Short mmCIF file of C-alpha atoms in Angstrom, two decimals:
data_model
loop_
_atom_site.label_atom_id
_atom_site.label_comp_id
_atom_site.label_asym_id
_atom_site.label_seq_id
_atom_site.Cartn_x
_atom_site.Cartn_y
_atom_site.Cartn_z
CA UNK A 2 30.86 0.58 34.50
CA UNK A 3 30.82 0.16 30.73
CA UNK A 4 31.99 -3.48 30.95
CA UNK A 5 29.33 -4.24 33.55
CA UNK A 6 26.58 -2.70 31.39
CA UNK A 7 27.80 -4.66 28.37
CA UNK A 8 27.60 -7.97 30.28
CA UNK A 9 24.09 -7.11 31.48
CA UNK A 10 22.92 -6.37 27.94
CA UNK A 11 24.34 -9.68 26.73
CA UNK A 12 22.36 -11.46 29.41
CA UNK A 13 19.11 -9.67 28.65
CA UNK A 14 19.46 -10.49 24.96
CA UNK A 15 19.55 -14.16 25.81
CA UNK A 16 23.19 -14.93 25.07
CA UNK A 17 23.88 -16.34 28.50
CA UNK A 18 22.86 -20.00 28.18
CA UNK A 19 22.52 -22.48 30.97
CA UNK A 20 23.22 -26.16 30.37
CA UNK A 21 19.95 -28.01 29.95
CA UNK A 22 16.89 -28.01 27.71
CA UNK A 23 14.69 -25.97 30.06
CA UNK A 24 16.68 -22.77 29.59
CA UNK A 25 16.87 -23.37 25.84
CA UNK A 26 13.09 -23.71 25.69
CA UNK A 27 12.64 -20.46 27.58
CA UNK A 28 14.65 -18.67 24.90
CA UNK A 29 12.47 -19.85 22.01
CA UNK A 30 9.54 -18.29 20.22
CA UNK A 31 6.70 -20.80 20.44
CA UNK A 32 4.31 -20.92 17.50
CA UNK A 33 0.74 -20.69 18.73
CA UNK A 34 -2.54 -21.30 16.98
CA UNK A 35 -4.42 -18.00 16.74
CA UNK A 36 -8.23 -17.79 17.04
CA UNK A 37 -10.10 -16.44 14.02
CA UNK A 38 -11.49 -12.93 14.07
CA UNK A 39 -14.05 -12.52 11.30
CA UNK A 40 -15.60 -9.23 10.18
CA UNK A 41 -19.37 -9.65 10.35
CA UNK A 42 -20.87 -6.27 9.41
CA UNK A 43 -19.71 -2.68 8.93
CA UNK A 44 -21.79 0.41 9.78
CA UNK A 45 -21.23 4.02 8.80
CA UNK A 46 -21.01 6.41 11.75
CA UNK A 47 -21.09 10.18 11.98
CA UNK A 48 -17.75 11.90 11.55
CA UNK A 49 -15.83 12.53 14.79
CA UNK A 50 -15.50 16.03 16.23
CA UNK A 51 -11.72 15.69 16.73
CA UNK A 52 -11.94 17.97 19.78
CA UNK A 53 -10.58 15.84 22.64
CA UNK A 54 -7.40 16.70 24.53
CA UNK A 55 -4.65 14.11 24.75
CA UNK A 56 -5.27 12.04 27.87
CA UNK A 57 -2.47 9.82 29.17
CA UNK A 58 -3.85 8.77 32.59
CA UNK A 59 -7.21 7.09 33.18
CA UNK A 60 -9.36 8.04 36.18
CA UNK A 61 -9.09 4.56 37.65
CA UNK A 62 -7.51 1.30 36.49
CA UNK A 63 -8.52 -2.13 37.73
CA UNK A 64 -5.13 -3.37 38.92
CA UNK A 65 -3.56 -6.69 39.75
CA UNK A 66 -5.64 -7.54 42.81
CA UNK A 67 -8.82 -6.11 41.28
CA UNK A 68 -8.51 -8.34 38.22
CA UNK A 69 -8.36 -11.47 40.36
CA UNK A 70 -11.93 -10.83 41.48
CA UNK A 71 -13.35 -10.16 38.03
CA UNK A 72 -15.26 -12.92 36.23
CA UNK A 73 -13.78 -14.18 32.98
CA UNK A 74 -15.16 -12.19 30.02
CA UNK A 75 -17.85 -13.93 28.01
CA UNK A 76 -17.51 -14.50 24.28
CA UNK A 77 -20.05 -11.78 23.53
CA UNK A 78 -18.14 -9.33 25.74
CA UNK A 79 -14.93 -10.10 23.88
CA UNK A 80 -16.61 -9.70 20.50
CA UNK A 81 -17.98 -6.33 21.58
CA UNK A 82 -14.56 -5.11 22.77
CA UNK A 83 -12.76 -6.45 19.68
CA UNK A 84 -15.21 -4.79 17.30
CA UNK A 85 -13.48 -1.71 15.98
CA UNK A 86 -13.76 1.79 14.59
CA UNK A 87 -11.96 2.92 11.45
CA UNK A 88 -11.39 6.60 10.76
CA UNK A 89 -10.37 7.56 7.25
CA UNK A 90 -8.26 10.41 5.95
CA UNK A 91 -11.34 12.37 4.81
CA UNK A 92 -12.80 12.28 8.35
CA UNK A 93 -15.43 9.59 7.73
CA UNK A 94 -15.84 6.78 10.25
CA UNK A 95 -17.14 3.20 10.34
CA UNK A 96 -17.80 0.55 12.99
CA UNK A 97 -17.10 -3.10 12.18
CA UNK A 98 -18.64 -5.87 14.26
CA UNK A 99 -16.62 -9.08 14.55
CA UNK A 100 -17.14 -12.72 15.46
CA UNK A 101 -14.54 -14.81 17.30
CA UNK A 102 -14.04 -18.41 16.20
CA UNK A 103 -11.79 -21.09 17.67
CA UNK A 104 -11.14 -19.18 20.89
CA UNK A 105 -9.92 -21.16 23.89
CA UNK A 106 -10.10 -19.15 27.16
CA UNK A 107 -6.66 -18.36 28.54
CA UNK A 108 -5.92 -19.71 32.04
CA UNK A 109 -5.74 -17.00 34.67
CA UNK A 110 -2.14 -15.82 34.97
CA UNK A 111 -0.29 -16.54 38.20
CA UNK A 112 -0.19 -12.88 39.14
CA UNK A 113 3.07 -11.95 40.78
CA UNK A 114 2.20 -8.98 42.95
CA UNK A 115 5.24 -8.17 45.05
CA UNK A 116 3.80 -5.45 47.24
CA UNK A 117 5.96 -2.72 45.76
CA UNK A 118 6.22 0.41 47.92
CA UNK A 119 3.99 3.37 47.17
CA UNK A 120 5.83 5.79 44.86
CA UNK A 121 5.17 9.39 44.08
CA UNK A 122 3.77 10.12 40.63
CA UNK A 123 6.59 10.05 38.11
CA UNK A 124 7.80 8.03 35.15
CA UNK A 125 11.53 7.92 35.92
CA UNK A 126 12.28 5.88 39.03
CA UNK A 127 15.54 6.49 40.87
CA UNK A 128 18.61 6.75 38.62
CA UNK A 129 17.64 7.49 35.03
CA UNK A 130 18.58 4.34 33.11
CA UNK A 131 17.59 5.51 29.63
CA UNK A 132 20.03 5.63 26.71
CA UNK A 133 19.92 8.25 23.97
CA UNK A 134 20.77 6.68 20.60
CA UNK A 135 22.75 9.46 18.97
CA UNK A 136 24.94 7.69 16.45
CA UNK A 137 23.72 7.62 12.84
CA UNK A 138 24.85 4.01 12.43
CA UNK A 139 22.40 2.84 15.08
CA UNK A 140 19.55 5.24 14.31
CA UNK A 141 19.33 4.06 10.71
CA UNK A 142 19.72 0.33 11.50
CA UNK A 143 17.38 -2.29 12.91
CA UNK A 144 15.92 -2.38 15.53
CA UNK A 145 16.14 1.35 16.27
CA UNK A 146 14.99 2.42 12.79
CA UNK A 147 11.57 0.83 13.48
CA UNK A 148 10.67 3.57 16.02
CA UNK A 149 8.50 6.40 14.67
CA UNK A 150 7.12 9.67 16.01
CA UNK A 151 3.45 10.71 15.75
CA UNK A 152 2.38 14.29 15.06
CA UNK A 153 0.24 14.08 18.23
CA UNK A 154 3.40 13.71 20.33
CA UNK A 155 3.50 9.94 20.88
CA UNK A 156 5.73 7.18 19.55
CA UNK A 157 4.95 4.09 17.50
CA UNK A 158 6.65 1.18 15.76
CA UNK A 159 6.74 -0.06 12.17
CA UNK A 160 5.16 -3.52 11.81
CA UNK A 161 4.86 -3.67 8.00
CA UNK A 162 5.77 -1.51 4.99
CA UNK A 163 2.45 0.32 5.47
CA UNK A 164 1.49 -0.02 9.14
CA UNK A 165 2.41 1.53 12.49
CA UNK A 166 1.34 0.15 15.86
CA UNK A 167 0.81 2.67 18.67
CA UNK A 168 -1.32 3.34 21.75
CA UNK A 169 -5.01 4.16 21.26
CA UNK A 170 -4.83 7.11 23.65
CA UNK A 171 -2.41 8.79 21.21
CA UNK A 172 -5.35 9.41 18.87
CA UNK A 173 -8.50 8.89 21.01
CA UNK A 174 -9.35 9.67 24.64
CA UNK A 175 -12.04 6.99 24.90
CA UNK A 176 -14.85 9.38 23.98
CA UNK A 177 -13.62 11.31 20.94
CA UNK A 178 -10.59 11.60 18.67
CA UNK A 179 -8.01 14.07 19.91
CA UNK A 180 -7.15 17.36 18.31
CA UNK A 181 -4.69 16.95 15.46
CA UNK A 182 -5.57 13.32 14.76
CA UNK A 183 -7.71 14.21 11.73
CA UNK A 184 -4.56 15.09 9.82
CA UNK A 185 -2.38 12.60 11.62
CA UNK A 186 1.19 12.19 10.37
CA UNK A 187 3.96 9.71 11.16
CA UNK A 188 7.62 10.75 11.27
CA UNK A 189 10.19 8.17 10.12
CA UNK A 190 13.75 8.76 11.26
CA UNK A 191 16.24 10.13 8.79
CA UNK A 192 19.54 11.89 9.24
CA UNK A 193 20.39 15.42 8.24
CA UNK A 194 24.00 15.96 7.21
CA UNK A 195 26.13 18.12 9.51
CA UNK A 196 26.42 20.78 6.84
CA UNK A 197 22.66 20.89 6.34
CA UNK A 198 22.85 19.49 2.82
CA UNK A 199 20.47 16.89 1.47
CA UNK A 200 21.44 13.25 1.67
CA UNK A 201 21.64 11.45 -1.63
CA UNK A 202 18.74 9.10 -2.21
CA UNK A 203 19.49 5.43 -2.41
CA UNK A 204 23.20 5.81 -1.71
CA UNK A 205 25.22 2.62 -1.62
CA UNK A 206 26.28 3.29 1.94
CA UNK A 207 22.68 3.70 3.10
CA UNK A 208 21.70 0.44 1.41
CA UNK A 209 24.58 -1.35 3.10
CA UNK A 210 23.46 -0.02 6.48
CA UNK A 211 19.91 -1.25 6.00
CA UNK A 212 20.91 -4.64 4.61
CA UNK A 213 23.35 -5.09 7.49
CA UNK A 214 20.66 -4.48 10.09
CA UNK A 215 20.45 -8.15 10.98
CA UNK A 216 24.05 -8.02 12.21
CA UNK A 217 23.41 -5.35 14.83
CA UNK A 218 23.43 -7.98 17.56
CA UNK A 219 27.20 -8.38 17.31
CA UNK A 220 29.35 -7.69 20.38
CA UNK A 221 31.00 -4.69 18.74
CA UNK A 222 27.60 -3.18 17.96
CA UNK A 223 26.39 -3.68 21.51
CA UNK A 224 29.53 -2.09 22.91
CA UNK A 225 29.03 0.94 20.71
CA UNK A 226 25.34 1.10 21.65
CA UNK A 227 26.24 1.11 25.33
CA UNK A 228 28.82 3.83 24.73
CA UNK A 229 26.15 5.87 22.97
CA UNK A 230 24.04 5.67 26.12
CA UNK A 231 23.43 8.21 28.81
CA UNK A 232 24.51 11.74 27.98
CA UNK A 233 24.34 14.96 29.89
CA UNK A 234 22.36 17.61 28.06
CA UNK A 235 25.43 19.62 27.16
CA UNK A 236 27.37 16.69 25.75
CA UNK A 237 24.24 15.46 23.90
CA UNK A 238 24.06 18.73 21.98
CA UNK A 239 27.71 18.40 21.04
CA UNK A 240 27.22 14.82 19.93
CA UNK A 241 24.24 15.76 17.74
CA UNK A 242 26.29 18.46 16.11
CA UNK A 243 29.08 15.98 15.42
CA UNK A 244 26.93 13.18 14.02
CA UNK A 245 24.27 15.22 12.23
CA UNK A 246 21.00 16.14 13.88
CA UNK A 247 18.20 13.60 13.32
CA UNK A 248 15.08 14.74 11.52
CA UNK A 249 11.90 13.07 10.31
CA UNK A 250 10.35 12.19 6.99
CA UNK A 251 6.65 12.82 7.63
CA UNK A 252 3.96 10.66 6.03
CA UNK A 253 0.18 11.13 6.20
CA UNK A 254 -1.99 8.42 7.76
CA UNK A 255 -4.57 6.86 5.43
CA UNK A 256 -6.78 5.33 8.12
CA UNK A 257 -6.76 4.47 11.83
CA UNK A 258 -8.18 1.35 13.54
CA UNK A 259 -9.13 1.39 17.25
CA UNK A 260 -10.80 -1.44 19.23
CA UNK A 261 -14.22 -0.73 20.69
CA UNK A 262 -12.85 -1.77 24.06
CA UNK A 263 -11.06 1.60 24.08
CA UNK A 264 -13.36 3.76 21.93
CA UNK A 265 -16.36 3.42 24.25
CA UNK A 266 -17.78 6.85 23.50
CA UNK A 267 -20.51 7.76 25.98
CA UNK A 268 -21.27 4.12 26.78
CA UNK A 269 -18.49 3.73 29.36
CA UNK A 270 -14.88 4.29 30.34
CA UNK A 271 -12.10 3.06 28.04
CA UNK A 272 -10.42 -0.19 29.12
CA UNK A 273 -6.64 -0.01 29.49
CA UNK A 274 -6.45 -3.59 28.16
CA UNK A 275 -7.39 -2.17 24.72
CA UNK A 276 -5.04 0.81 24.59
CA UNK A 277 -3.64 0.05 21.13
CA UNK A 278 -4.29 1.28 17.59
CA UNK A 279 -3.09 0.56 14.08
CA UNK A 280 -2.25 3.30 11.58
CA UNK A 281 -2.11 2.64 7.83
CA UNK A 282 0.30 4.93 6.02
CA UNK A 283 -0.68 6.71 2.85
CA UNK A 284 2.65 5.80 1.28
CA UNK A 285 4.62 2.64 2.13
CA UNK A 286 8.19 2.89 3.38
CA UNK A 287 11.24 0.77 2.56
CA UNK A 288 12.66 0.42 6.06
CA UNK A 289 13.06 -2.83 7.92
CA UNK A 290 10.13 -3.37 10.30
CA UNK A 291 9.50 -5.59 13.33
CA UNK A 292 7.12 -8.55 13.32
CA UNK A 293 4.34 -9.15 15.81
CA UNK A 294 4.56 -11.85 18.43
CA UNK A 295 2.32 -13.20 21.18
CA UNK A 296 3.38 -12.06 24.63
CA UNK A 297 4.88 -14.83 26.78
CA UNK A 298 4.62 -14.92 30.58
CA UNK A 299 7.23 -13.27 32.80
CA UNK A 300 8.91 -16.63 33.44
CA UNK A 301 9.68 -16.93 29.73
CA UNK A 302 11.16 -13.45 29.31
CA UNK A 303 14.97 -13.66 28.95
CA UNK A 304 16.24 -12.35 32.26
CA UNK A 305 12.70 -11.13 32.92
CA UNK A 306 13.56 -8.13 30.72
CA UNK A 307 11.69 -6.11 28.08
CA UNK A 308 13.02 -3.48 25.64
CA UNK A 309 11.54 -0.46 23.86
CA UNK A 310 12.59 2.79 22.16
CA UNK A 311 10.64 6.02 21.79
CA UNK A 312 10.85 9.79 21.59
CA UNK A 313 10.66 11.00 25.19
CA UNK A 314 9.69 14.66 25.28
CA UNK A 315 12.39 15.60 27.79
CA UNK A 316 15.03 14.64 25.22
CA UNK A 317 14.05 16.58 22.12
CA UNK A 318 15.03 15.08 18.78
CA UNK A 319 16.55 12.03 20.43
CA UNK A 320 15.55 8.39 20.18
CA UNK A 321 15.64 6.93 23.69
CA UNK A 322 16.19 3.21 24.36
CA UNK A 323 15.62 1.39 27.63
CA UNK A 324 15.40 -2.11 29.03
CA UNK A 325 14.15 -3.23 32.42
CA UNK A 326 12.59 -6.12 34.29
CA UNK A 327 8.84 -6.68 34.53
CA UNK A 328 7.50 -6.43 38.08
CA UNK A 329 4.02 -7.91 37.68
CA UNK A 330 1.67 -9.22 35.03
CA UNK A 331 -1.97 -9.92 34.32
CA UNK A 332 -3.58 -11.57 31.31
CA UNK A 333 -3.55 -8.27 29.40
CA UNK A 334 -0.96 -6.00 31.04
CA UNK A 335 2.73 -5.89 31.98
CA UNK A 336 3.52 -3.77 35.04
CA UNK A 337 7.06 -2.41 35.19
CA UNK A 338 9.27 0.49 36.20
CA UNK A 339 11.02 1.14 32.90
CA UNK A 340 12.20 4.75 32.99
CA UNK A 341 10.12 6.69 30.46
CA UNK A 342 8.64 10.14 29.97
CA UNK A 343 5.65 11.40 27.99
CA UNK A 344 6.27 11.07 24.28
CA UNK A 345 7.43 7.46 24.60
CA UNK A 346 3.88 6.10 24.95
CA UNK A 347 2.86 4.03 21.95
CA UNK A 348 6.33 2.48 21.64
CA UNK A 349 6.55 -1.19 20.72
CA UNK A 350 7.83 -3.42 23.54
CA UNK A 351 9.93 -6.25 22.16
CA UNK A 352 11.94 -9.37 22.98
CA UNK A 353 14.76 -11.20 21.25
CA UNK A 354 14.27 -14.98 21.21
CA UNK A 355 15.38 -17.89 19.08
CA UNK A 356 13.18 -19.07 16.21
CA UNK A 357 12.00 -22.71 16.36
CA UNK A 358 14.20 -25.14 14.40
CA UNK A 359 16.53 -22.32 13.37
CA UNK A 360 19.80 -21.00 14.71
CA UNK A 361 19.00 -17.34 14.31
CA UNK A 362 17.55 -14.96 16.87
CA UNK A 363 14.63 -12.69 16.10
CA UNK A 364 13.01 -9.68 17.72
CA UNK A 365 9.22 -9.46 17.91
CA UNK A 366 6.81 -6.95 19.42
CA UNK A 367 4.95 -8.43 22.37
CA UNK A 368 3.31 -5.33 23.90
CA UNK A 369 2.56 -1.63 23.41
CA UNK A 370 3.81 0.83 26.00
CA UNK A 371 0.76 2.63 27.42
CA UNK A 372 2.45 4.90 29.96
CA UNK A 373 2.13 5.80 33.60
CA UNK A 374 -1.01 4.65 35.42
CA UNK A 375 -2.30 4.37 38.97
CA UNK A 376 -3.64 0.89 39.73
CA UNK A 377 -5.20 -0.87 42.72
CA UNK A 378 -2.80 -3.26 44.48
CA UNK A 379 -3.79 -4.73 47.85
CA UNK A 380 -6.41 -1.99 48.17
CA UNK A 381 -3.81 0.75 47.74
CA UNK A 382 -3.33 3.01 44.72
CA UNK A 383 0.19 2.47 43.34
CA UNK A 384 1.81 3.74 40.18
CA UNK A 385 3.41 1.70 37.45
CA UNK A 386 4.50 2.17 33.90
CA UNK A 387 2.18 -0.19 32.04
CA UNK A 388 2.34 -2.03 28.71
CA UNK A 389 -0.58 -3.71 26.94
CA UNK A 390 0.24 -7.32 26.04
CA UNK A 391 -0.38 -8.74 22.59
CA UNK A 392 -2.57 -11.73 23.43
CA UNK A 393 -3.68 -14.29 20.80
CA UNK A 394 -6.97 -12.42 20.32
CA UNK A 395 -5.22 -9.06 19.95
CA UNK A 396 -2.74 -10.63 17.55
CA UNK A 397 -5.69 -11.86 15.49
CA UNK A 398 -7.27 -8.40 15.50
CA UNK A 399 -4.12 -6.51 14.50
CA UNK A 400 -3.41 -9.10 11.82
CA UNK A 401 -6.97 -8.68 10.48
CA UNK A 402 -6.47 -4.91 10.32
CA UNK A 403 -3.24 -5.36 8.38
CA UNK A 404 -4.40 -7.96 5.86
CA UNK A 405 -8.15 -7.38 5.58
CA UNK A 406 -8.92 -11.07 6.28
CA UNK A 407 -7.72 -13.79 8.63
CA UNK A 408 -6.07 -16.02 6.02
CA UNK A 409 -2.57 -14.92 7.08
CA UNK A 410 -3.35 -14.93 10.79
CA UNK A 411 -3.64 -18.60 11.74
CA UNK A 412 -0.40 -18.84 13.73
CA UNK A 413 1.69 -16.33 15.67
#
């Protein structure tokens, strides 16, 4: 079983090459020109009430078949949805209107609805295929060290020394900011020694682990990762005791950005396509982070697979990794049956592809895991676990939030 899992992971990481240029091209990151998103005007708004309850499931989601019948959004509609709210640490709030320049409408995706059978409401489908990452060597190394935990109960991912990408519903229900988000904190993974003592800061061993993060794709590392996989609850407790129980270094959030497409307020329902948010940390970290990428189509996913790690609530104090195939896609969403529980929403979905004109492989975030949703497919309500794709326009918006202007956001 272990050997079979190891071979599958090698394939999903893109190490199984087929003779010919077509397969090689499918395993490459393709540099794309990104449209410009320009801040036009900023307004001061009243401070939020911060009284909403966390809401993970929308009342109704326009699904795969529904989206086929929708007209393409106009430029003014896009500019309205990509305008954004910013909430600051002191509770003040602003609205920034944006203009889109150089945008070329995306062709309608060849939606791949497969008529999946109706499933009962759950987030783990069949055999639980999640892996608990329990070993300190993997928790403190890339890519697993990029996963973070939010004080509101969600997950997120580090995308710069000062920024965390997560799901918008983790801080806002579409009408108001949720309870606890006013003093939002982000927990970065650290390890507590078995004896409970404090770990020395800046130890040579810790620096070697971080600097060696780029080598985690070796066969030995993957074998150990697979071995660290599924655990029964009893054995997981024993493993945590042996390796040192993980804990978090909590950092306050300086400000939060949310697209207007989600933060509709009383003007309408939030759109699942805009279920993403960017958090700026009050103090920068020194961990390795994961870069943003533009989401490719299913046909260009290695093995059709995606990967993400988060803090599922049914596995307390454990980082949970999973990979699975994507079932369907639309221009803005990936529909899949990755096993996941509440707490993992907000995780960064990533791929590992080859950089153009280079021999090295690189992971990039291509979507944000939004969670379990009911969607319309062939006139029937079906449930999926859904991820919000990073399109060129969303890439431009997130990049604008990070840098304050679009000078560094021309290609992605």
